GROMACS .gro file of C-alpha atoms in nm:
model
  103
    1GLU     CA    1  -3.317  -6.144   0.677
    2CYS     CA    2  -3.340  -6.363   0.366
    3GLY     CA    3  -3.699  -6.481   0.391
    4LYS     CA    4  -3.622  -6.850   0.441
    5SER     CA    5  -3.833  -7.034   0.696
    6PHE     CA    6  -3.757  -7.347   0.892
    7GLY     CA    7  -3.966  -7.604   1.076
    8TRP     CA    8  -3.719  -7.628   1.362
    9SER     CA    9  -3.570  -7.341   1.560
   10SER     CA   10  -3.237  -7.524   1.563
   11SER     CA   11  -3.236  -7.520   1.182
   12LEU     CA   12  -3.299  -7.146   1.183
   13LEU     CA   13  -3.016  -7.086   1.430
   14ARG     CA   14  -2.780  -7.298   1.220
   15HIS     CA   15  -2.882  -7.103   0.908
   16GLN     CA   16  -2.842  -6.760   1.069
   17VAL     CA   17  -2.464  -6.793   1.105
   18ILE     CA   18  -2.445  -6.762   0.727
   19HIS     CA   19  -2.574  -6.406   0.761
   20THR     CA   20  -2.377  -6.309   1.072
   21GLY     CA   21  -2.047  -6.452   0.951
   22GLU     CA   22  -1.996  -6.595   1.299
   23LYS     CA   23  -1.735  -6.871   1.323
   24PRO     CA   24  -1.758  -6.997   1.681
   25TYR     CA   25  -1.561  -7.321   1.641
   26GLU     CA   26  -1.185  -7.265   1.670
   27CYS     CA   27  -0.906  -7.513   1.605
   28SER     CA   28  -0.688  -7.545   1.915
   29GLU     CA   29  -0.388  -7.633   1.696
   30CYS     CA   30  -0.375  -7.332   1.464
   31GLY     CA   31  -0.654  -7.094   1.569
   32GLN     CA   32  -0.849  -7.115   1.242
   33SER     CA   33  -1.223  -7.066   1.300
   34PHE     CA   34  -1.521  -7.240   1.142
   35ARG     CA   35  -1.898  -7.193   1.121
   36TRP     CA   36  -1.979  -7.558   1.173
   37THR     CA   37  -1.845  -7.826   1.407
   38SER     CA   38  -1.830  -8.065   1.111
   39SER     CA   39  -1.592  -7.827   0.931
   40LEU     CA   40  -1.369  -7.807   1.238
   41ILE     CA   41  -1.360  -8.187   1.269
   42HIS     CA   42  -1.271  -8.219   0.900
   43HIS     CA   43  -0.996  -7.956   0.942
   44GLN     CA   44  -0.850  -8.127   1.248
   45LYS     CA   45  -0.791  -8.442   1.045
   46MET     CA   46  -0.525  -8.244   0.860
   47HIS     CA   47  -0.338  -8.184   1.185
   48ARG     CA   48  -0.361  -8.554   1.273
   49ARG     CA   49  -0.201  -8.641   0.940
   50GLU     CA   50  -0.509  -8.821   0.810
   51LYS     CA   51  -0.420  -8.717   0.457
   52PRO     CA   52  -0.462  -9.002   0.215
   53SER     CA   53  -0.455  -8.770  -0.086
   54GLU     CA   54  -0.180  -8.518  -0.158
   55CYS     CA   55  -0.141  -8.303  -0.469
   56LEU     CA   56   0.197  -8.372  -0.628
   57GLU     CA   57   0.183  -8.033  -0.801
   58CYS     CA   58   0.160  -7.808  -0.494
   59GLY     CA   59   0.167  -8.036  -0.188
   60GLN     CA   60  -0.181  -7.948  -0.064
   61SER     CA   61  -0.339  -8.240   0.121
   62PHE     CA   62  -0.697  -8.360   0.125
   63THR     CA   63  -0.886  -8.605   0.343
   64LYS     CA   64  -1.102  -8.711   0.048
   65SER     CA   65  -0.964  -8.835  -0.283
   66SER     CA   66  -1.260  -8.670  -0.460
   67SER     CA   67  -1.143  -8.333  -0.325
   68LEU     CA   68  -0.794  -8.397  -0.464
   69ILE     CA   69  -0.936  -8.483  -0.806
   70ARG     CA   70  -1.142  -8.163  -0.809
   71HIS     CA   71  -0.838  -7.962  -0.690
   72GLN     CA   72  -0.613  -8.101  -0.966
   73LYS     CA   73  -0.846  -7.956  -1.230
   74ILE     CA   74  -0.729  -7.612  -1.119
   75HIS     CA   75  -0.368  -7.698  -1.210
   76ARG     CA   76  -0.485  -7.817  -1.552
   77GLY     CA   77  -0.669  -7.488  -1.608
   78GLU     CA   78  -1.011  -7.649  -1.587
   79LYS     CA   79  -1.303  -7.461  -1.438
   80PRO     CA   80  -1.535  -7.726  -1.293
   81TYR     CA   81  -1.790  -7.488  -1.136
   82GLU     CA   82  -2.036  -7.363  -1.398
   83CYS     CA   83  -2.319  -7.114  -1.351
   84LEU     CA   84  -2.642  -7.271  -1.476
   85GLU     CA   85  -2.786  -6.924  -1.545
   86CYS     CA   86  -2.523  -6.790  -1.787
   87GLY     CA   87  -2.269  -7.066  -1.843
   88GLN     CA   88  -1.970  -6.881  -1.696
   89SER     CA   89  -1.722  -7.118  -1.530
   90PHE     CA   90  -1.501  -7.084  -1.224
   91THR     CA   91  -1.207  -7.266  -1.067
   92LYS     CA   92  -1.339  -7.228  -0.711
   93SER     CA   93  -1.686  -7.306  -0.575
   94TRP     CA   94  -1.691  -6.984  -0.369
   95SER     CA   95  -1.628  -6.782  -0.687
   96LEU     CA   96  -1.935  -6.939  -0.846
   97MET     CA   97  -2.145  -6.869  -0.535
   98ARG     CA   98  -2.032  -6.505  -0.531
   99HIS     CA   99  -2.110  -6.476  -0.903
  100GLN     CA  100  -2.458  -6.628  -0.867
  101LYS     CA  101  -2.563  -6.339  -0.645
  102ILE     CA  102  -2.570  -6.112  -0.952
  103HIS     CA  103  -2.852  -6.312  -1.114
   0.00000   0.00000   0.00000
């Protein structure tokens, strides 16, 4: 589909979910679905209250302090995700990834 090749069939299968949009791993607490088991495990830490870092501005919690620091830039109006092609900046990483598809 995208032309990428992999040395291991398991790597190809893991990559293909990006194209299918499949999210087979579901949180039993809230029903949210994820592409990767690692994302589900990370998410489940939120339910177990493993939240060492909480934003005082909006109350959103993070399991990593680095994620909180990056998040707080949004409240300050900073746009930490910059396109290396054209220099346009974004507040969210997914906005940058969507933008990069135009280049």
